[in-house]
CSV table of C-alpha atoms in Angstrom, one decimal:
chain,number,residue,atom,x,y,z
S,1,MET,CA,4.6,15.5,-22.7
S,2,LYS,CA,7.3,13.0,-21.7
S,3,VAL,CA,7.4,11.8,-18.1
S,4,LEU,CA,10.2,9.9,-16.5
S,5,ILE,CA,9.1,7.8,-13.4
S,6,VAL,CA,12.0,7.2,-11.0
S,7,CYS,CA,11.9,4.5,-8.3
S,8,ASN,CA,14.1,1.7,-6.9
S,9,ASN,CA,11.8,-1.2,-7.6
S,10,ALA,CA,8.8,-1.3,-10.0
S,11,PHE,CA,8.1,-4.9,-10.5
S,12,TYR,CA,7.7,-6.8,-7.2
S,13,ARG,CA,4.3,-8.5,-6.9
S,14,GLY,CA,2.4,-7.7,-3.7
S,15,ASN,CA,4.1,-4.3,-3.2
S,16,GLY,CA,1.7,-1.4,-3.2
S,17,LEU,CA,4.3,1.1,-4.4
S,18,CYS,CA,5.2,-1.1,-7.3
S,19,THR,CA,1.6,-1.6,-8.2
S,20,ALA,CA,1.1,2.2,-8.1
S,21,VAL,CA,4.1,2.8,-10.4
S,22,GLN,CA,3.0,0.2,-12.9
S,23,THR,CA,-0.6,1.5,-13.0
S,24,LEU,CA,0.6,5.1,-13.4
S,25,HIS,CA,2.9,4.1,-16.3
S,26,LYS,CA,0.1,2.2,-18.1
S,27,GLU,CA,-2.5,4.9,-17.6
S,28,LEU,CA,-0.3,7.8,-18.6
S,29,ASN,CA,0.6,6.1,-21.9
S,30,ALA,CA,-3.0,5.2,-22.5
S,31,SER,CA,-3.8,8.9,-22.0
S,32,GLY,CA,-1.4,10.1,-24.7
S,33,ILE,CA,1.5,10.9,-22.2
S,34,GLU,CA,4.7,9.2,-23.1
S,35,ALA,CA,5.9,7.7,-19.8
S,36,ARG,CA,9.0,5.7,-19.1
S,37,ILE,CA,10.3,4.0,-15.9
S,38,MET,CA,13.8,4.1,-14.6
S,39,ALA,CA,14.2,1.4,-11.9
S,40,CYS,CA,16.0,-1.7,-10.9
S,41,ALA,CA,15.8,-4.4,-13.6
S,42,ASN,CA,13.0,-6.9,-13.1
S,43,PRO,CA,14.5,-10.3,-12.0
S,44,GLU,CA,11.4,-12.2,-13.1
S,45,GLU,CA,12.3,-14.1,-16.3
S,46,GLY,CA,10.1,-12.8,-19.1
S,47,GLY,CA,8.6,-10.1,-16.9
S,48,GLN,CA,8.1,-6.5,-17.9
S,49,GLN,CA,11.2,-4.4,-17.8
S,50,PRO,CA,11.7,-0.7,-17.2
S,51,GLU,CA,12.7,1.4,-20.2
S,52,TYR,CA,15.8,2.4,-18.2
S,53,PRO,CA,16.9,-0.7,-16.3
S,54,LEU,CA,19.4,-0.2,-13.4
S,55,LYS,CA,21.5,-2.8,-11.7
S,56,HIS,CA,20.5,-4.2,-8.3
S,57,PHE,CA,22.3,-2.6,-5.4
S,58,LYS,CA,22.7,-5.3,-2.7
S,59,ILE,CA,23.2,-4.3,0.9
S,60,PRO,CA,25.3,-6.9,2.8
S,61,PHE,CA,23.7,-8.8,5.7
S,62,PHE,CA,20.3,-7.1,5.1
S,63,GLU,CA,19.5,-8.1,1.6
S,64,ASN,CA,17.3,-11.1,2.5
S,65,ILE,CA,15.2,-8.9,4.9
S,66,ILE,CA,14.9,-6.1,2.3
S,67,TYR,CA,13.8,-8.4,-0.5
S,68,SER,CA,11.4,-10.5,1.6
S,69,SER,CA,9.8,-7.1,2.6
S,70,GLY,CA,9.0,-6.5,-1.1
S,71,PHE,CA,11.9,-4.1,-1.9
S,72,ARG,CA,15.1,-3.8,-3.9
S,73,TYR,CA,17.5,-0.9,-4.2
S,74,ALA,CA,18.8,0.3,-7.6
S,75,ALA,CA,22.4,1.1,-8.2
S,76,ALA,CA,23.1,4.5,-9.9
S,77,ASP,CA,24.3,4.5,-13.5
S,78,ARG,CA,24.9,8.1,-14.1
S,79,LYS,CA,25.3,7.8,-17.9
S,80,MET,CA,21.9,6.1,-18.2
S,81,MET,CA,20.3,8.4,-15.7
S,82,ARG,CA,21.6,11.5,-17.5
S,83,GLU,CA,20.2,10.1,-20.8
S,84,ALA,CA,16.8,9.4,-19.1
S,85,VAL,CA,16.6,12.9,-17.5
S,86,GLU,CA,17.6,14.6,-20.8
S,87,TRP,CA,14.8,12.7,-22.6
S,88,ALA,CA,12.0,13.8,-20.2
S,89,ASP,CA,10.0,17.0,-19.7
S,90,VAL,CA,9.0,16.0,-16.2
S,91,ILE,CA,10.9,13.8,-13.7
S,92,HIS,CA,8.5,12.1,-11.3
S,93,LEU,CA,10.3,10.9,-8.1
S,94,GLU,CA,8.5,8.2,-6.2
S,95,GLU,CA,10.6,7.9,-3.1
S,96,GLY,CA,13.2,9.7,-1.0
S,97,PHE,CA,16.2,7.4,-1.5
S,98,PRO,CA,19.6,8.1,-3.1
S,99,ILE,CA,18.6,7.1,-6.6
S,100,GLU,CA,15.9,9.8,-6.6
S,101,ALA,CA,18.4,12.3,-5.0
S,102,ILE,CA,20.8,11.7,-7.9
S,103,ALA,CA,18.0,12.0,-10.4
S,104,ALA,CA,16.9,15.3,-8.8
S,105,ASN,CA,20.4,16.7,-9.0
S,106,LEU,CA,20.7,15.7,-12.7
S,107,ALA,CA,17.4,17.3,-13.4
S,108,ALA,CA,18.4,20.6,-11.7
S,109,ARG,CA,21.6,20.7,-13.9
S,110,ALA,CA,19.6,20.0,-17.0
S,111,GLY,CA,16.9,22.6,-16.1
S,112,LYS,CA,14.2,19.9,-15.9
S,113,VAL,CA,11.1,19.9,-13.7
S,114,CYS,CA,10.7,17.5,-10.8
S,115,VAL,CA,7.6,16.4,-9.0
S,116,GLY,CA,7.3,13.8,-6.3
S,117,SER,CA,4.9,11.3,-4.8
S,118,TYR,CA,5.0,10.5,-1.1
S,119,HIS,CA,4.3,6.7,-1.1
S,120,LEU,CA,6.5,5.7,1.8
S,121,LEU,CA,6.8,6.9,5.4
S,122,THR,CA,10.0,6.4,7.4
S,123,GLU,CA,7.8,4.4,9.8
S,124,ASN,CA,7.3,1.8,7.0
S,125,ILE,CA,11.0,1.1,7.0
S,126,MET,CA,11.6,1.4,10.7
S,127,ALA,CA,8.8,-1.0,11.4
S,128,ASN,CA,10.8,-3.8,9.8
S,129,LEU,CA,13.7,-2.9,12.0
S,130,GLU,CA,11.5,-2.8,15.1
S,131,MET,CA,12.0,0.9,15.4
S,132,GLN,CA,8.6,2.3,14.1
S,133,ASN,CA,8.1,4.4,17.2
S,134,ASP,CA,11.6,5.8,17.3
S,135,ALA,CA,10.7,9.5,16.9
S,136,VAL,CA,14.3,10.8,16.7
S,137,PHE,CA,15.3,8.3,14.0
S,138,ASN,CA,12.1,8.9,12.0
S,139,ARG,CA,12.6,12.6,12.1
S,140,LEU,CA,16.2,12.4,11.1
S,141,VAL,CA,15.5,10.1,8.0
S,142,THR,CA,12.5,12.3,7.0
S,143,PHE,CA,14.7,15.4,7.2
S,144,PHE,CA,17.2,13.9,4.7
S,145,TRP,CA,14.4,12.8,2.4
S,146,ARG,CA,13.0,16.3,2.4
S,147,LYS,CA,16.4,18.1,1.9
S,148,LEU,CA,17.8,15.7,-0.7
S,149,VAL,CA,14.7,14.9,-2.8
S,150,TYR,CA,11.3,16.5,-2.0
S,151,ASP,CA,12.6,20.1,-1.5
S,152,LYS,CA,13.6,19.9,-5.2
S,153,CYS,CA,10.1,19.0,-6.3
S,154,ARG,CA,7.8,21.8,-7.5
S,155,ILE,CA,4.7,19.8,-6.3
S,156,ILE,CA,4.3,16.7,-4.1
S,157,HIS,CA,1.5,14.3,-4.7
S,158,CYS,CA,0.0,13.1,-1.4
S,159,PRO,CA,-2.3,10.0,-1.8
S,160,THR,CA,-4.3,11.0,1.3
S,161,TYR,CA,-4.8,14.0,3.6
S,162,MET,CA,-3.0,12.1,6.4
S,163,VAL,CA,0.1,12.2,4.2
S,164,ARG,CA,-0.3,16.0,3.5
S,165,ASP,CA,-0.7,16.7,7.3
S,166,TYR,CA,2.3,14.4,8.0
S,167,LEU,CA,4.5,16.4,5.6
S,168,ASP,CA,3.3,19.7,6.9
S,169,GLY,CA,4.3,18.5,10.4
S,170,TYR,CA,7.8,17.8,9.1
S,171,GLY,CA,8.2,21.2,7.4
S,172,PHE,CA,7.9,20.2,3.7
S,173,LYS,CA,7.5,23.5,1.9
S,174,SER,CA,6.8,22.3,-1.6
S,175,GLU,CA,3.2,22.7,-2.9
S,176,LYS,CA,1.1,19.6,-2.1
S,177,MET,CA,-1.8,18.1,-4.1
S,178,VAL,CA,-4.0,15.4,-2.5
S,179,PHE,CA,-5.6,12.7,-4.7
S,180,SER,CA,-5.8,8.9,-4.6
S,181,ASN,CA,-3.4,6.6,-6.5
S,182,GLY,CA,-6.7,5.1,-7.8
S,183,ILE,CA,-8.0,1.7,-8.8
S,184,THR,CA,-10.1,0.3,-11.6
S,185,THR,CA,-13.6,0.5,-10.1
S,186,ALA,CA,-15.2,-1.8,-12.7
S,187,THR,CA,-16.2,-5.1,-11.2
S,188,ASP,CA,-17.7,-8.5,-12.2
S,189,ARG,CA,-19.8,-8.5,-9.0
S,190,THR,CA,-23.5,-9.2,-9.5
S,191,SER,CA,-26.6,-9.2,-7.3
S,192,SER,CA,-26.3,-13.0,-7.0
S,193,ASP,CA,-22.9,-12.7,-5.3
S,194,LYS,CA,-23.4,-13.4,-1.6
S,195,PRO,CA,-20.8,-13.4,1.2
S,196,GLN,CA,-19.9,-16.7,2.7
S,197,ALA,CA,-21.5,-17.1,6.1
S,198,ASP,CA,-21.2,-20.9,6.9
S,199,PRO,CA,-18.5,-20.5,8.0
S,200,TYR,CA,-18.1,-16.7,8.0
S,201,LEU,CA,-15.2,-15.9,5.5
S,202,ILE,CA,-13.0,-13.2,6.9
S,203,LEU,CA,-10.3,-11.9,4.6
S,204,CYS,CA,-7.1,-10.0,5.4
S,205,THR,CA,-4.7,-9.0,2.5
S,206,GLY,CA,-1.2,-7.5,2.4
S,207,ARG,CA,2.4,-8.3,2.7
S,208,PHE,CA,3.2,-10.3,5.9
S,209,SER,CA,5.3,-7.7,7.7
S,210,ASN,CA,5.4,-5.8,11.0
S,211,GLU,CA,3.6,-2.7,9.9
S,212,LYS,CA,0.7,-4.8,8.3
S,213,SER,CA,0.1,-6.3,11.7
S,214,GLN,CA,-2.0,-9.4,10.6
S,215,GLY,CA,-1.2,-10.9,13.9
S,216,THR,CA,-3.8,-8.6,15.5
S,217,LEU,CA,-6.5,-10.5,13.6
S,218,LEU,CA,-5.2,-13.8,14.9
S,219,ASP,CA,-5.0,-12.5,18.4
S,220,ALA,CA,-8.6,-11.2,18.1
S,221,MET,CA,-9.9,-14.8,17.6
S,222,ARG,CA,-9.2,-15.5,21.3
S,223,TYR,CA,-11.7,-12.7,22.2
S,224,SER,CA,-14.4,-13.4,19.6
S,225,ARG,CA,-17.6,-15.2,20.6
S,226,HIS,CA,-17.9,-16.6,17.1
S,227,SER,CA,-14.3,-17.7,16.5
S,228,ARG,CA,-15.4,-21.3,15.8
S,229,GLU,CA,-17.8,-20.1,13.1
S,230,ILE,CA,-15.1,-18.2,11.3
S,231,GLN,CA,-12.9,-19.1,8.3
S,232,LEU,CA,-9.9,-16.8,8.1
S,233,SER,CA,-8.2,-16.2,4.8
S,234,PHE,CA,-4.8,-14.3,4.6
S,235,ALA,CA,-3.8,-13.3,1.0
S,236,GLY,CA,-0.1,-12.3,0.8
S,237,LYS,CA,3.4,-13.3,1.4
S,238,GLY,CA,6.4,-11.9,3.3
S,239,PRO,CA,8.9,-12.3,6.2
S,240,LYS,CA,6.4,-12.9,9.0
S,241,GLU,CA,4.6,-15.8,7.2
S,242,LYS,CA,6.4,-18.5,9.3
S,243,LYS,CA,5.4,-16.7,12.6
S,244,TYR,CA,1.7,-16.4,11.5
S,245,ARG,CA,1.6,-20.1,10.6
S,246,LYS,CA,2.8,-20.9,14.1
S,247,MET,CA,0.1,-18.7,15.6
S,248,VAL,CA,-2.5,-20.5,13.5
S,249,ALA,CA,-1.2,-23.8,14.7
S,250,ARG,CA,-1.6,-22.7,18.3
S,251,LEU,CA,-5.1,-21.4,17.8
S,252,MET,CA,-6.1,-24.7,16.2
S,253,LYS,CA,-4.4,-26.7,19.0
S,254,ASP,CA,-6.2,-24.7,21.7
S,255,GLY,CA,-9.6,-25.1,20.0
S,256,VAL,CA,-10.1,-21.4,19.4
S,257,LEU,CA,-10.6,-22.1,15.7
S,258,LYS,CA,-12.5,-24.9,14.1
S,259,TYR,CA,-11.6,-24.1,10.5
S,260,GLU,CA,-8.0,-23.8,9.7
S,261,PRO,CA,-7.0,-20.4,8.2
S,262,ILE,CA,-6.0,-20.2,4.6
S,263,ILE,CA,-2.6,-18.5,3.9
S,264,ASP,CA,-1.8,-18.1,0.2
S,265,PHE,CA,-0.9,-15.6,-2.5
S,266,TYR,CA,-3.3,-14.9,-5.4
S,267,ASP,CA,-3.4,-13.2,-8.7
S,268,SER,CA,-5.7,-10.2,-8.9
S,269,LYS,CA,-8.6,-12.0,-10.6
S,270,THR,CA,-8.7,-14.8,-8.1
S,271,LEU,CA,-8.4,-12.3,-5.2
S,272,SER,CA,-11.4,-10.3,-6.5
S,273,GLY,CA,-13.5,-13.5,-6.4
S,274,ILE,CA,-12.4,-14.1,-2.8
S,275,CYS,CA,-13.3,-10.5,-1.9
S,276,ARG,CA,-16.9,-11.1,-3.2
S,277,LYS,CA,-17.2,-14.1,-0.9
S,278,ALA,CA,-15.8,-12.3,2.1
S,279,TYR,CA,-18.2,-11.6,4.9
S,280,LEU,CA,-15.7,-9.1,6.3
S,281,TYR,CA,-12.5,-7.5,5.2
S,282,ILE,CA,-10.0,-6.8,7.9
S,283,HIS,CA,-7.2,-4.2,7.5
S,284,CYS,CA,-4.8,-4.2,10.5
S,285,ALA,CA,-1.9,-2.0,9.2
S,286,THR,CA,-0.3,0.4,11.7
S,287,VAL,CA,1.5,2.3,8.9
S,288,GLU,CA,-0.2,3.0,5.6
S,289,VAL,CA,-0.2,6.0,3.2
S,290,GLU,CA,-3.4,4.9,1.5
S,291,GLY,CA,-4.2,1.1,1.4
S,292,LEU,CA,-5.8,0.5,-2.0
S,293,SER,CA,-6.0,-3.2,-1.3
S,294,CYS,CA,-8.8,-2.2,1.1
S,295,VAL,CA,-10.6,-0.2,-1.7
S,296,GLU,CA,-10.3,-3.2,-4.0
S,297,ALA,CA,-12.1,-5.4,-1.4
S,298,LEU,CA,-14.8,-2.7,-1.0
S,299,ARG,CA,-15.4,-2.6,-4.7
S,300,GLU,CA,-16.5,-6.3,-4.5
S,301,GLY,CA,-18.9,-5.6,-1.7
S,302,ALA,CA,-16.8,-6.6,1.3
S,303,VAL,CA,-17.6,-4.8,4.5
S,304,PRO,CA,-14.3,-3.6,6.2
S,305,VAL,CA,-13.0,-3.3,9.7
S,306,ILE,CA,-10.0,-1.0,9.6
S,307,ALA,CA,-7.3,-0.1,12.1
S,308,LYS,CA,-7.1,3.6,12.9
S,309,GLY,CA,-3.9,5.3,14.0
S,310,ARG,CA,-1.6,8.3,13.6
S,311,VAL,CA,0.2,7.1,10.5
S,312,THR,CA,-2.3,4.9,8.9
S,313,ALA,CA,-4.7,6.5,6.4
S,314,THR,CA,-6.9,3.6,5.5
S,315,SER,CA,-9.6,4.3,8.0
S,316,GLN,CA,-10.7,7.2,5.7
S,317,PHE,CA,-12.5,4.5,3.7
S,318,ALA,CA,-14.8,3.5,6.6
S,319,LEU,CA,-18.3,4.9,6.3
S,320,ASP,CA,-18.9,4.8,10.1
S,321,GLU,CA,-17.4,3.8,13.4
S,322,ARG,CA,-18.6,0.2,13.2
S,323,SER,CA,-15.8,-0.3,10.6
S,324,ILE,CA,-13.0,1.2,12.7
S,325,PHE,CA,-10.9,-0.1,15.6
S,326,PRO,CA,-7.7,1.2,17.3
S,327,ILE,CA,-4.4,-0.1,15.9
S,328,ARG,CA,-3.2,-3.3,17.6
S,329,ASP,CA,-6.3,-3.6,19.8
S,330,ALA,CA,-7.3,-7.2,19.3
S,331,LYS,CA,-10.1,-7.1,21.8
S,332,ALA,CA,-11.8,-4.1,20.0
S,333,LEU,CA,-11.3,-5.8,16.7
S,334,ALA,CA,-13.1,-8.9,18.0
S,335,GLU,CA,-16.0,-6.8,19.2
S,336,ARG,CA,-16.4,-5.2,15.8
S,337,ILE,CA,-16.3,-8.7,14.1
S,338,ASP,CA,-18.8,-10.1,16.5
S,339,TRP,CA,-21.2,-7.1,15.9
S,340,TRP,CA,-21.2,-7.6,12.1
S,341,ILE,CA,-21.7,-11.3,12.5
S,342,GLU,CA,-24.7,-10.7,14.8
S,343,HIS,CA,-26.3,-8.1,12.4
S,344,PRO,CA,-26.4,-9.8,9.0
S,345,GLU,CA,-29.1,-7.4,7.7
S,346,GLU,CA,-26.7,-4.4,8.3
S,347,ARG,CA,-23.9,-6.4,6.7
S,348,GLU,CA,-25.9,-6.9,3.5
S,349,LYS,CA,-27.0,-3.3,3.3
S,350,MET,CA,-23.5,-1.9,4.0
S,351,GLY,CA,-21.9,-4.2,1.4
S,352,ASP,CA,-23.8,-2.4,-1.3
S,353,ALA,CA,-23.0,1.0,0.3
S,354,TYR,CA,-19.3,0.3,0.4
S,355,ALA,CA,-19.2,-1.0,-3.2
S,356,GLU,CA,-20.8,2.3,-4.3
S,357,SER,CA,-18.4,4.4,-2.2
S,358,VAL,CA,-15.3,3.5,-4.1
S,359,LYS,CA,-16.3,5.2,-7.3
S,360,LYS,CA,-14.6,8.5,-6.2
S,361,TYR,CA,-11.2,6.6,-6.3
S,362,ASP,CA,-11.5,5.6,-9.9
S,363,ILE,CA,-8.2,5.4,-11.8
S,364,ASP,CA,-9.4,7.7,-14.6
S,365,LEU,CA,-9.9,10.5,-12.1
S,366,SER,CA,-6.5,9.9,-10.5
S,367,THR,CA,-4.8,9.9,-13.9
S,368,GLN,CA,-6.3,13.2,-14.9
S,369,SER,CA,-5.3,14.7,-11.5
S,370,MET,CA,-1.7,13.5,-12.1
S,371,ILE,CA,-1.6,15.0,-15.6
S,372,GLY,CA,-3.0,18.2,-14.2
S,373,MET,CA,-0.2,18.2,-11.6
S,374,TYR,CA,2.4,17.8,-14.3
S,375,ASN,CA,1.0,20.6,-16.4
S,376,LYS,CA,0.9,22.9,-13.3
S,377,ALA,CA,4.5,22.1,-12.4
S,378,LEU,CA,5.7,22.9,-16.0
S,379,VAL,CA,4.2,26.4,-15.8
S,380,LYS,CA,4.9,27.0,-12.1
């Protein structure tokens, strides 16, 4: 079987969609499926390139915002796209943008099968334009994504049940299959790894953007009884980094924090080591189709406190209500953090429980589900 994976951008570090595409490409080929990527060429010198590299389509005035948010748009090259579609048995569309719409049309003309993955909600994009809660605009954009791309897919992969329910609410008629994008659940964690509790290391990962809402954790420090015993660590990069550094400076100046928060970007091996040291892992995102960065932290024994909202699915990984707080509610988050700090025995017990819980999201299971979806689409 030959699978063509189509997306705008597959090689931006720190972008969850790019990570999912790269992992899928690698795992399919390792499983005997010949997979190729058609996406914007990787600007990183010496970096991995898609088999079908497209030029970068720049949007005037907005390009800096788009790129700092971990995204690039690809420009259509119909000759190359036609060649790629003709090569494939299955065309896997990863987004609802024009490049996927063109690929879907070419596939229809060539009599090729399309499937889709729903990795991105319109709220993800609207959040960066301060329009996340604009119901009319979100509905309009989702309508075009459905009509131009996803209605042409025989099956849609939904990473979570939240996504499936979201698509049902917007009238998506294609068959839907729900399974995780998956992670490697193997870990170097040992029984000697203990979380840092002097000070308490609290980790928050993810791109610094509106929908990731790391500012909620900083705000929570003003409500916490233990703020001066806490060392915050933010792993990521993005357009809101400057704002968060200013918030950190104010917290330090006001005496809310004793230990200056760490803000940095790490490779996966280094980040795994930090996760093993984390007393708590905080996930504040208000829009999230899955949130595998959370699962990666749980794999290393970190206990999470996860935001719960209408369009964020990550709270599904919580084992009980002690690890959940309402989105943007800094006071509730502070209460959860304080509870875990004041109950170290529960923290130790639940660290092991969370590490065990991630096995159902293993990448091998996800890859086999994806291959099953391709086979089903081919005979549908």
